[in-house]
XYZ file of C-alpha atoms in Angstrom:
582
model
C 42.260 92.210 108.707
C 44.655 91.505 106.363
C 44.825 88.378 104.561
C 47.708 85.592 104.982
C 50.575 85.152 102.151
C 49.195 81.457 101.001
C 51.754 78.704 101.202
C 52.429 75.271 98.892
C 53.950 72.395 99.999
C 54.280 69.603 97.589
C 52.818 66.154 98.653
C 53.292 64.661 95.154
C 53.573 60.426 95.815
C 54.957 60.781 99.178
C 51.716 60.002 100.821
C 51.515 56.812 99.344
C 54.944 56.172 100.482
C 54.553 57.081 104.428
C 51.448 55.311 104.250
C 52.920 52.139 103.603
C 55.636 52.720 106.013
C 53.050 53.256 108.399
C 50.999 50.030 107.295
C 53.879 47.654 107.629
C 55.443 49.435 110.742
C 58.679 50.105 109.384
C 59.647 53.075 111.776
C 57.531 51.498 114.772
C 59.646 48.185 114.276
C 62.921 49.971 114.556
C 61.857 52.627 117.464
C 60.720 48.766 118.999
C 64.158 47.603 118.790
C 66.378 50.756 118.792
C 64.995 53.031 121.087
C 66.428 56.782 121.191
C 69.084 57.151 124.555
C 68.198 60.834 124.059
C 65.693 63.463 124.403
C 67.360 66.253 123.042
C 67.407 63.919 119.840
C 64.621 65.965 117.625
C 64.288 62.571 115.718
C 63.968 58.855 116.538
C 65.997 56.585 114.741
C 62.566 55.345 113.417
C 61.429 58.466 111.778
C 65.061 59.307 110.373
C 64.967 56.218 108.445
C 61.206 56.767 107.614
C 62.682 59.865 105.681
C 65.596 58.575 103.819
C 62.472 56.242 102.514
C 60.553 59.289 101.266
C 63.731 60.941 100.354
C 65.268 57.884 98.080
C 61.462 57.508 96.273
C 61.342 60.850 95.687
C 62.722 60.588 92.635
C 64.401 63.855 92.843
C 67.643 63.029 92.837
C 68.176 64.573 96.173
C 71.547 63.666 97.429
C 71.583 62.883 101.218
C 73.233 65.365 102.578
C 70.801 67.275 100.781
C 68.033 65.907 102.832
C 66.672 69.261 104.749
C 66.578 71.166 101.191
C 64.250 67.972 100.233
C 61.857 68.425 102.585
C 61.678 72.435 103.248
C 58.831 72.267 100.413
C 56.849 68.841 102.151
C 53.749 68.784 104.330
C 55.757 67.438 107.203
C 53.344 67.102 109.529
C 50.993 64.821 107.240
C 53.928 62.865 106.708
C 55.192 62.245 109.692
C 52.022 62.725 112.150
C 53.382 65.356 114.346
C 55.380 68.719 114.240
C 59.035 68.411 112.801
C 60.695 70.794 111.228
C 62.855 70.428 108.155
C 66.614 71.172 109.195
C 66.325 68.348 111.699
C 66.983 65.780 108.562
C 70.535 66.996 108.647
C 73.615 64.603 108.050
C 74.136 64.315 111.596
C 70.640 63.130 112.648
C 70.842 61.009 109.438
C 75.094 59.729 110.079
C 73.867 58.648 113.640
C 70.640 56.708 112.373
C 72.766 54.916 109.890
C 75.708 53.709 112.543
C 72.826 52.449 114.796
C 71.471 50.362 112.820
C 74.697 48.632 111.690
C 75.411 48.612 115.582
C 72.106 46.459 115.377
C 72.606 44.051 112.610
C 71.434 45.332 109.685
C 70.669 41.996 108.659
C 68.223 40.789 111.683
C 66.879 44.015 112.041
C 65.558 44.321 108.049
C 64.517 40.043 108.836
C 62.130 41.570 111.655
C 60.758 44.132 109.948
C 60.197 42.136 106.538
C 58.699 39.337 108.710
C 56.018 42.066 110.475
C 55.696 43.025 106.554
C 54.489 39.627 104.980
C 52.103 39.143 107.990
C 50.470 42.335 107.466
C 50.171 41.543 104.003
C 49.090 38.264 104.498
C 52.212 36.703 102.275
C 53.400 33.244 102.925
C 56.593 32.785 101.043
C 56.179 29.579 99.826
C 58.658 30.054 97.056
C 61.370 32.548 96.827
C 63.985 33.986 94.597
C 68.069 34.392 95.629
C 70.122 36.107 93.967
C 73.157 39.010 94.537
C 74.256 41.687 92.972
C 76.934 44.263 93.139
C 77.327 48.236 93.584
C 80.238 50.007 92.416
C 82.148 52.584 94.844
C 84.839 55.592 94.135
C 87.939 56.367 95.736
C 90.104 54.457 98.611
C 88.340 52.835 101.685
C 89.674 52.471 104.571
C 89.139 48.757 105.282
C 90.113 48.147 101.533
C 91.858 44.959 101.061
C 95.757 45.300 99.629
C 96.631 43.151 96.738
C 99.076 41.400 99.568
C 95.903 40.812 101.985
C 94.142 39.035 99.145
C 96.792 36.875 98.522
C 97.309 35.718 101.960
C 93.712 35.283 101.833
C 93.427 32.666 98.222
C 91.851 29.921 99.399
C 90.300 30.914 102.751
C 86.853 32.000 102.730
C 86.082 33.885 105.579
C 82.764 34.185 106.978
C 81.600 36.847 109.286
C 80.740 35.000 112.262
C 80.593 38.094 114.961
C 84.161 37.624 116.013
C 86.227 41.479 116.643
C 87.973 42.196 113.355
C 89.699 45.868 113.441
C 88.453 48.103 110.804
C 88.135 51.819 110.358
C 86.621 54.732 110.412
C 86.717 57.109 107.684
C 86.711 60.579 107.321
C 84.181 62.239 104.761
C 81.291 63.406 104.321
C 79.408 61.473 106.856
C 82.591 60.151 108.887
C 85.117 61.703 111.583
C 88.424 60.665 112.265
C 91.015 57.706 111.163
C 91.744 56.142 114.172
C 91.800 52.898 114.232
C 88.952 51.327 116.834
C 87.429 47.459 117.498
C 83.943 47.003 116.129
C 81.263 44.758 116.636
C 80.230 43.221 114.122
C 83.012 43.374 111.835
C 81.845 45.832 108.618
C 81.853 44.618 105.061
C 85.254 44.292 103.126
C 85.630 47.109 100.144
C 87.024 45.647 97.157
C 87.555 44.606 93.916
C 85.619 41.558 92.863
C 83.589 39.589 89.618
C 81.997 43.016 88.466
C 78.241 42.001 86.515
C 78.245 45.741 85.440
C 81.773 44.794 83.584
C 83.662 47.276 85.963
C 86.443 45.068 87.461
C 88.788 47.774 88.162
C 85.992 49.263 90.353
C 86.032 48.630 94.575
C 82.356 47.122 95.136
C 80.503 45.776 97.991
C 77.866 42.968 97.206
C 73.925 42.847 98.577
C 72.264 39.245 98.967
C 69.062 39.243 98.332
C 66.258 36.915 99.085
C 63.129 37.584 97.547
C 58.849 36.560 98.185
C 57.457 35.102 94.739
C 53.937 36.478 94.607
C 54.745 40.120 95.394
C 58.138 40.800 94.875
C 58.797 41.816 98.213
C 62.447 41.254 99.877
C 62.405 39.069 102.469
C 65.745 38.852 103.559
C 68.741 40.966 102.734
C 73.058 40.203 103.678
C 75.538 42.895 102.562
C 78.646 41.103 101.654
C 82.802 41.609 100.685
C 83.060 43.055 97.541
C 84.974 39.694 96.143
C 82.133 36.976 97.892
C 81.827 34.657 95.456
C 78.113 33.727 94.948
C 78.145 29.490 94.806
C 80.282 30.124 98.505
C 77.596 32.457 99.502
C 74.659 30.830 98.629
C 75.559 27.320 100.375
C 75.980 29.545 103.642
C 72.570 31.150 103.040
C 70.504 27.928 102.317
C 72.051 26.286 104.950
C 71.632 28.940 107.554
C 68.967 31.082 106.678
C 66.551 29.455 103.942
C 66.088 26.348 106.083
C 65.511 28.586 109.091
C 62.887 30.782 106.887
C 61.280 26.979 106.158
C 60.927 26.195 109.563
C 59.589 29.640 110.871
C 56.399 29.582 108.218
C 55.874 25.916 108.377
C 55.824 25.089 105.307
C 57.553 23.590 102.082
C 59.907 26.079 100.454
C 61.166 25.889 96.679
C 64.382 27.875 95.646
C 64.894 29.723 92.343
C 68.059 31.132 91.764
C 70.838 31.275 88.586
C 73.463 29.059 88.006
C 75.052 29.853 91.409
C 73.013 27.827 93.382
C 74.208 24.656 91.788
C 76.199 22.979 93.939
C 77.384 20.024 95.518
C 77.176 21.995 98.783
C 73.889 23.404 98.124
C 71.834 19.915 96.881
C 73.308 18.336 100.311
C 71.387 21.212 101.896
C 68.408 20.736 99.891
C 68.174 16.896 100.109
C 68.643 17.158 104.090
C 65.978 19.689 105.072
C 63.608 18.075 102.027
C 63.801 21.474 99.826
C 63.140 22.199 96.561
C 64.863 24.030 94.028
C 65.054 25.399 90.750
C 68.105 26.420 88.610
C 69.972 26.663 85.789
C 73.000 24.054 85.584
C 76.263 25.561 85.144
C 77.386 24.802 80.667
C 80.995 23.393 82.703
C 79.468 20.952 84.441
C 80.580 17.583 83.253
C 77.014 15.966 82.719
C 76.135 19.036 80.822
C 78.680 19.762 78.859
C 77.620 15.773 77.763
C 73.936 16.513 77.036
C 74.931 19.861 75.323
C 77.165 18.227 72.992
C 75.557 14.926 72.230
C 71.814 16.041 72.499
C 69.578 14.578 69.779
C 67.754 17.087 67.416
C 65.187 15.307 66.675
C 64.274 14.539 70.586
C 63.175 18.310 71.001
C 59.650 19.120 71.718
C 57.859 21.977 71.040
C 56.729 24.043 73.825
C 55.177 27.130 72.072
C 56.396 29.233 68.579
C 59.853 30.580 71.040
C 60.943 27.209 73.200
C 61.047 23.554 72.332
C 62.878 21.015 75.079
C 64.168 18.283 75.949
C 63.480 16.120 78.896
C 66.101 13.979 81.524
C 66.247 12.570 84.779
C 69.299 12.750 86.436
C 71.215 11.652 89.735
C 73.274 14.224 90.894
C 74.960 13.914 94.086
C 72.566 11.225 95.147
C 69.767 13.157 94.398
C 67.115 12.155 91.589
C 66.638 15.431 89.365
C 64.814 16.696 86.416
C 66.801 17.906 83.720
C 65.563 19.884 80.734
C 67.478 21.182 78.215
C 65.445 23.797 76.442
C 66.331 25.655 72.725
C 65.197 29.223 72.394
C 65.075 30.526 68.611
C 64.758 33.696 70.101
C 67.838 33.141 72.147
C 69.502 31.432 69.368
C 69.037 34.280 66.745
C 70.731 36.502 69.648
C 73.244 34.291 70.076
C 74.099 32.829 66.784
C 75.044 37.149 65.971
C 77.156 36.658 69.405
C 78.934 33.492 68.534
C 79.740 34.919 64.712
C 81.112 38.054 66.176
C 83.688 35.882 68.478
C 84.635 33.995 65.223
C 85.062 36.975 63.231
C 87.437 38.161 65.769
C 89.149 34.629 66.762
C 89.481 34.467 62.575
C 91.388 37.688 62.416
C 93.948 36.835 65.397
C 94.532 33.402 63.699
C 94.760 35.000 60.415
C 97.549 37.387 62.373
C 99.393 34.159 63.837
C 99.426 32.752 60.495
C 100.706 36.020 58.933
C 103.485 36.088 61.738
C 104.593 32.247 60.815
C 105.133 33.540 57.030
C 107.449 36.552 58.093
C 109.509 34.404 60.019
C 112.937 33.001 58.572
C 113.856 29.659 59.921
C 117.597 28.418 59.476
C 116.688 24.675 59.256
C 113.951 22.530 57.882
C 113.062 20.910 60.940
C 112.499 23.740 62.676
C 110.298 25.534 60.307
C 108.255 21.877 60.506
C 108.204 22.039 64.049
C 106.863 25.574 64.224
C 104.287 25.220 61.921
C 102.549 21.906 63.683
C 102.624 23.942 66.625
C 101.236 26.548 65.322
C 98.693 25.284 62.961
C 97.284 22.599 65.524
C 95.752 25.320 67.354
C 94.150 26.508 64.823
C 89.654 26.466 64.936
C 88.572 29.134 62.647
C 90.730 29.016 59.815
C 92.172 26.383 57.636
C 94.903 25.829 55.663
C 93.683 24.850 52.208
C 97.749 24.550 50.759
C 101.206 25.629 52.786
C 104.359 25.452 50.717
C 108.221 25.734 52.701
C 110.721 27.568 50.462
C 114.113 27.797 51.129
C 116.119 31.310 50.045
C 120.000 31.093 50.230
C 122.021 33.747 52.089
C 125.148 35.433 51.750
C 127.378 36.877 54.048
C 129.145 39.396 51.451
C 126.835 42.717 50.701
C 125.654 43.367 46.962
C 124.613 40.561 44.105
C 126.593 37.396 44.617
C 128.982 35.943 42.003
C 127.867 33.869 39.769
C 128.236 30.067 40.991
C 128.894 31.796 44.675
C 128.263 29.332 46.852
C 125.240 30.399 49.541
C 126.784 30.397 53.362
C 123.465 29.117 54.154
C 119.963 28.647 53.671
C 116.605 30.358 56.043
C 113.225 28.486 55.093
C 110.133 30.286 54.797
C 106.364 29.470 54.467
C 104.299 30.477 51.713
C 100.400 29.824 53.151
C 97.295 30.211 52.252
C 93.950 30.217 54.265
C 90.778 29.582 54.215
C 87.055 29.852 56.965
C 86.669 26.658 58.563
C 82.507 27.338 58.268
C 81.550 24.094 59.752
C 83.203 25.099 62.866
C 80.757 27.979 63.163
C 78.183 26.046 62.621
C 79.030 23.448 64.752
C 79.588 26.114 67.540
C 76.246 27.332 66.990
C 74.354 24.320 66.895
C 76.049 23.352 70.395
C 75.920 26.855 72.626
C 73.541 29.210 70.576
C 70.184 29.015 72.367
C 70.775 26.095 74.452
C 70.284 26.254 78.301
C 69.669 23.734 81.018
C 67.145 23.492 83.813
C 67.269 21.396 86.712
C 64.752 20.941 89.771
C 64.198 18.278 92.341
C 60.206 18.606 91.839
C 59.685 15.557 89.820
C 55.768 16.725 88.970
C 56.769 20.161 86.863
C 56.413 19.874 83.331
C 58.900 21.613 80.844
C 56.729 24.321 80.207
C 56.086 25.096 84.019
C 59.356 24.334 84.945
C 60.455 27.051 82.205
C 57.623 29.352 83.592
C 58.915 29.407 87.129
C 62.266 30.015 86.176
C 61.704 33.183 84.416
C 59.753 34.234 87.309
C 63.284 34.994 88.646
C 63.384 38.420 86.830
C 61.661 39.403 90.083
C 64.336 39.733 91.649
C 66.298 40.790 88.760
C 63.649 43.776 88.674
C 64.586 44.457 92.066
C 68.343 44.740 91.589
C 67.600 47.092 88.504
C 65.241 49.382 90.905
C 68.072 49.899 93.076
C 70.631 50.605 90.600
C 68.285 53.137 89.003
C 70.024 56.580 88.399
C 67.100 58.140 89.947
C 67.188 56.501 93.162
C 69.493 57.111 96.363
C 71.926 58.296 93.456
C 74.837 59.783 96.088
C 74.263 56.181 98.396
C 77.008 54.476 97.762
C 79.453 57.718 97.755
C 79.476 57.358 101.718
C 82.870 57.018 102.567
C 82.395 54.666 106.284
C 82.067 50.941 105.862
C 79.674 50.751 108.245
C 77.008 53.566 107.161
C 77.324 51.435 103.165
C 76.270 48.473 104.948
C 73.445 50.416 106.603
C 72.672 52.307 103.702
C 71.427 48.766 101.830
C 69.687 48.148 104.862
C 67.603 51.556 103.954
C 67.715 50.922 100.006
C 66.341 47.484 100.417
C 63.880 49.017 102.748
C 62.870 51.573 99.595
C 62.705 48.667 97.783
C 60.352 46.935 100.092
C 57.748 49.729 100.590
C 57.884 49.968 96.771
C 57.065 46.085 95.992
C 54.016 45.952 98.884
C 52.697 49.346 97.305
C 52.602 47.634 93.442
C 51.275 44.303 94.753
C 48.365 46.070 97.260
C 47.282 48.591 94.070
C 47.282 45.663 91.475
C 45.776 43.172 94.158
C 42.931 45.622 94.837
C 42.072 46.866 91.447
C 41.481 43.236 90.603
C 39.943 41.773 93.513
C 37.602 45.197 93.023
C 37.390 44.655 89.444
C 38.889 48.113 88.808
C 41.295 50.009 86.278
C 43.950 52.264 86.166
C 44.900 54.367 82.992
C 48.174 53.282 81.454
C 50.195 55.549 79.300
C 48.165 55.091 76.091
C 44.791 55.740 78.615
C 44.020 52.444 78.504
C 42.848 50.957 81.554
C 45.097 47.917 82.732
C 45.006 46.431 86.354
C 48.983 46.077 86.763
C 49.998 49.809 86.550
C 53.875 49.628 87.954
C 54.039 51.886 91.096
C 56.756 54.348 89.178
C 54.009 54.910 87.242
C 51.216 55.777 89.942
C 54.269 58.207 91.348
C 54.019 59.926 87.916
C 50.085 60.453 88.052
C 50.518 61.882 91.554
C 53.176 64.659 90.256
C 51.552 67.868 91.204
C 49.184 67.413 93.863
C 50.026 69.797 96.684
C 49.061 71.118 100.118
C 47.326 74.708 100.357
C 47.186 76.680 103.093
C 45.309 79.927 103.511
C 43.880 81.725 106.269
C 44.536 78.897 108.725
C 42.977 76.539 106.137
C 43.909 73.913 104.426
C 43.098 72.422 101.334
C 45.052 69.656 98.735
C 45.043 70.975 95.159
C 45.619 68.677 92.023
C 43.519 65.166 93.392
C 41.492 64.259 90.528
C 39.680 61.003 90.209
C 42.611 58.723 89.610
C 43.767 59.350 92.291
C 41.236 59.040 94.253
C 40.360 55.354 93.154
C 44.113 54.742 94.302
C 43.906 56.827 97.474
C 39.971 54.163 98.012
C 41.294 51.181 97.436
C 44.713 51.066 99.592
C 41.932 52.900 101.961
C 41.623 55.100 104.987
C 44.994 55.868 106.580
C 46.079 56.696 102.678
C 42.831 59.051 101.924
C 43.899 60.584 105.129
C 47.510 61.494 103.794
C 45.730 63.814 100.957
C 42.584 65.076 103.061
C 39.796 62.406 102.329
C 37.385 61.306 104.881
C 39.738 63.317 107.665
C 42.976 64.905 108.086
C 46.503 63.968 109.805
C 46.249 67.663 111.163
C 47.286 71.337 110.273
C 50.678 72.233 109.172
C-alpha cells in the first residue's frame, strides 16, 4: 500500500480567534437576524463575516479580495465546524455579505451582537468611553459631496434619520454599475473633514465609538459623514443612545470622553437622565480661559513626582461641577519645547514684517507714523528696543545733483532695531505649557481619581490605534461602494471586539488562576496583550497523514492558554477531542 503525500495546514492564532466568535455568537447572531434567501449560497452571511474576522487578525496582510488565497493553507473544517472549501470566500460571497448587513443597520445589528457579548462575558458597563475617529480614503466617491453641496449645506446639520436620500453605486472592485438607485438607509457621506491624522486634503468617513471600561470591549459603534463634527455628534449619541444603554442595564452610567463632550447640549442631557460624566474642558471656554490665566501658583497640590492640581467647583449650565486644573511637568517639559518652537518661528515672521517696514519708502511723515503703529502694535515676540525715521531727499534729474539743488521731495524711512521679548515666552509657558482642565459632575472623586479615570480613556484610544494598524484589514477602506465602507467598520469593529474579549478572558483567567504567561524578556506577567499570544502561536499547524491527524508545534504555553479559555478552545488544536477530520 502506498503511503499518502502528508499535508500542512497552518492553524497559527486562528483558533483562538473562531473560538471566541463562537463563544460570543457572533456568526449565530447574524444567521439569527439575516438569514440566507438561498441554498445554492455555499456560505451564510454568518460564516462569511466569521472569515473576514479570521482574515483581518491574521495579520497577514491579506487583502480581501485575496481572501480564498488566505485560507487555501487553513484547517477549514476546525475553523468553521463543517466542510467548506476555500474558493467559496471569493469577493462575491464576501460583496453580498457586506451589502446585507448595511441593508440591516450596521449599527443595531453590531448593538445586538455586542449586547449577547457583555452577557456572555458577564460585563456590566457601568462606565464607558466615547470617542471618534477618522479613516482616510483614495480616489473619487460617488456620493462625494461638491464644494457647492457643502456650501448649501453651512449651517445645517443633517442627521440620518432613515428618510430615502439618493446615493450611488460604484463601480470597482467590489461594486457594479453607476446608476443611480433609492436606498434605505441612506449610506455615509465621503468627504473631506477635521483630519486627526493631519490629512485634510484626504476624503474620510468617521467611526463613533462607544466603548466598556473594564475590558475594552466596543459596545456600540455609528459610522458617520466624513465632515461630522464630534461636539454635534456626541449630543445626538448621549441623548439617543447612552441614555437608552442606561436604561437597558439598569444602572448608573458615567461618561468619559475628550473635550468634545463638553457641551451645553450634552450637560442638559446629563443633568436630565441623572448621568455622570467626565471630561476635559475645552482651553476656549470662557471660565477656563479665566482659571488658566489667573490660577494661583502657590494653590497647586501635589499629587505624585508627575501631577500637582488644583481644585474648583463650578456651575455650569445650572449644573454644580468639579473642576480641576491639573499641571503636568512631564507635559510641561513637552510642551514648553512646543511653545518655544512656535516663538522661534512667530519671532522670525515678525522679524520679516519688521524687515519689510525698513525697505519701505514713505513720501510723508505721517504716513510712515501711521504704518509703523500699525505695524508694531501687533507685535508679541519681538521688541523694539530703539526705531529712528530718516528722511532722504529725491531728485527727479538722473546723476549727482547740483550743489544747493533743491530736493523735489523727500521719502522717509525707518532705521529699527529689535530685540526677544523673553517674558512673553515665559509668560506663554507658564499659562498653556502643562496645564489642562478636568471637569465631572461626581462631586465624591478626588483629584487623583478623577485624573486616574480620565486616562483610562486611552482605552479607547488603543482601540482606534488597533484599527488603524498597517497590519490589519490594510486594503478595507480601498472599497470603492459607500455602503460596503459602512459595513466594512461594522466587520473591523467586530475584529476589534473578538480581540478585546480574548485579552480580557486570558488576563482575567491567569489571575483569577494565579497563573503566568512569558513576556518578551521570559518573564512571566499576567497581562500579556493578545498580539502577543498571536505571536507565541506562530507555527503551530495541522498534520495529516494516512487519514490521521495530528497538530504539530503546541508546546506548553500554549497549552496553559488553550486550559484556561477551556474546552471549545483545546478543541480548536486537538485537546481533550477534535472538531473533526479535514
Amino acid at each position: 500500500m502506498l503511503q499518502q503525500k502528508a499535508v500542512i495546514k497552518n492553524m497559527d492564532h486562528l483558533g483562538l480567534i473562531a473560538g471566541m466568535i463562537d463563544e460570543l455568537k457572533i456568526a449565530e447572531t447574524i444567521d439569527d437576524e439575516i438569514p440566507s434567501s438561498s441554498k445554492s449560497k455555499n456560505l451564510s452571511y454568518g460564516e462569511a463575516t466569521k472569515a473576514m474576522i479570521l482574515n483581518g487578525l491574521g495579520y497577514v496582510n491579506k487583502q480581501l479580495y485575496l481572501t480564498p488565497l488566505f485560507f487555501k493553507d487553513k484547517p477549514l473544517k476546525r475553523l468553521f465546524g463543517r466542510d467548506v472549501d476555500f474558493p467559496w470566500f471569493n469577493d462575491d460571497a464576501l460583496g453580498r455579505t457586506l451589502d446585507k448587513l448595511f441593508e440591516y443597520g450596521v449599527s443595531e445589528l453590531y448593538e445586538k451582537i455586542a449586547s449577547r457579548a457583555l452577557k456572555i462575558l458577564n460585563l456590566t458597563p457601568s462606565t464607558i468611553h466615547l470617542d471618534s475617529t477618522s479613516f482616510h480614503l483614495d480616489g473619487k466617491y460617488p456620493n462625494q459631496k461638491t464644494k457647492e453641496e457643502k456650501e448649501k449645506e453651512k449651517g445645517k446639520v443633517k442627521e440620518r434619520n432613515g428618510k430615502e436620500e439618493k446615493g450611488n453605486n460604484s463601480e470597482g472592485k467590489w461594486g457594479k454599475g453607476g446608476k443611480e438607485e433609492e436606498y434605505e438607509p441612506t449610506p455615509v457621506f465621503i468627504t473631506q473633514g477635521y483630519s486627526r491624522d493631519h490629512h485634510p486634503e484626504l476624503n474620510q468617513v468617521v467611526l463613533n465609538l462607544i466603548v466598556e471600561h473594564k475590558a475594552g470591549i466596543p459596545i456600540w459603534m455609528k459610522p458617520a459623514d466624513g465632515n461630522k463634527i464630534d461636539t454635534q455628534a456626541f449630543a445626538n449619541i448621549v441623548k439617543e443612545h447612552i441614555n437608552s444603554l442606561k436604561n437597558a442595564n439598569n444602572t448608573k452610567t458615567k461618561v468619559i470622553a475628550d473635550a468634545a463632550l463638553f457641551s451645553s447640549k450634552t450637560m442638559e442631557e446629563f443633568k436630565k437622565n441623572n448621568m455622570l460624566f467626565i471630561s476635559r474642558v475645552p482651553s476656549k471656554l470662557k471660565q477656563a480661559k479665566e482659571i488658566l490665566k489667573n490660577h494661583n501658583e502657590e494653590e497647586f497640590i501635589q499629587l505624585d513626582e508627575n501631577y500637582q492640581a488644583i481644585q474648583y467647583t463650578v456651575d455650569y449650565e445650572g449644573m454644580k461641577q468639579q473642576w480641576v486644573l491639573y499641571k503636568s511637568s512631564y507635559a510641561k517639559s513637552r510642551g514648553d519645547k512646543t511653545i518655544k518652537k512656535e516663538y522661534q518661528e512667530k519671532e522670525k515672521q515678525e522679524t520679516k514684517l519688521i524687515e519689510k517696514l525698513q525697505k519701505r519708502a514713505f513720501f510723508c511723515e505721517a504716513d510712515a507714523r501711521k504704518a509703523f503703529e500699525e505695524k508694531t502694535k501687533k507685535l508679541e515676540c519681538i521688541m523694539i528696543s530703539e526705531a529712528k525715521l530718516i528722511s532722504k531727499p529725491k531728485y527727479k534729474t538722473r546723476g549727482r545733483p547740483k550743489p544747493n539743488a533743491k530736493p523735489d521731495h523727500y521719502e522717509y524711512y525707518w532705521i529699527i532695531e529689535t530685540k526677544p521679548n523673553e517674558e512673553y515666552l515665559k509668560q506663554k509657558q507658564n499659562q498653556k505649557s502643562g496645564l489642562f482642565i478636568l471637569a465631572t459632575n461626581d462631586m465624591t472623586l478626588s483629584a487623583k481619581e478623577l485624573l486616574d479615570e480620565y486616562k483610562s480613556q486611552q482605552r479607547i484610544e488603543r482601540g482606534f490605534r488597533f484599527l488603524k494598524s498597517p497590519e490589519f484589514l490594510s486594503d478595507a477602506m480601498f472599497l470603492k461602494n459607500p455602503k460596503r465602507i459602512e459595513a466594512m467598520l461594522m466587520i473591523m469593529t467586530l475584529s476589534l471586539l473578538v480581540y478585546s474579549a480574548l485579552e480580557y478572558r486570558i488576563r482575567s483567567e491567569l489571575k483569577n488562576q494565579n497563573k503566568s504567561f512569558p513576556n518578551q524578556l521570559g518573564k512571566p506577567i499576567q497581562n500579556p496583550t493578545a498580539r502577543w499570544v498571536f505571536e507565541n502561536f506562530f507555527a503551530i499547524h495541522l498534520l495529516l497523514l494516512n487519514g490521521q491527524e495530528q497538530i504539530v508545534g503546541l508546546e506548553n504555553k500554549h497549552r496553559l492558554i488553550l486550559e484556561l479559555l477551556g474546552s471549545n478552545y483545546m478543541g480548536f488544536y486537538g485537546i481533550n477531542g477534535e472538531r473533526g477530520a479535514e
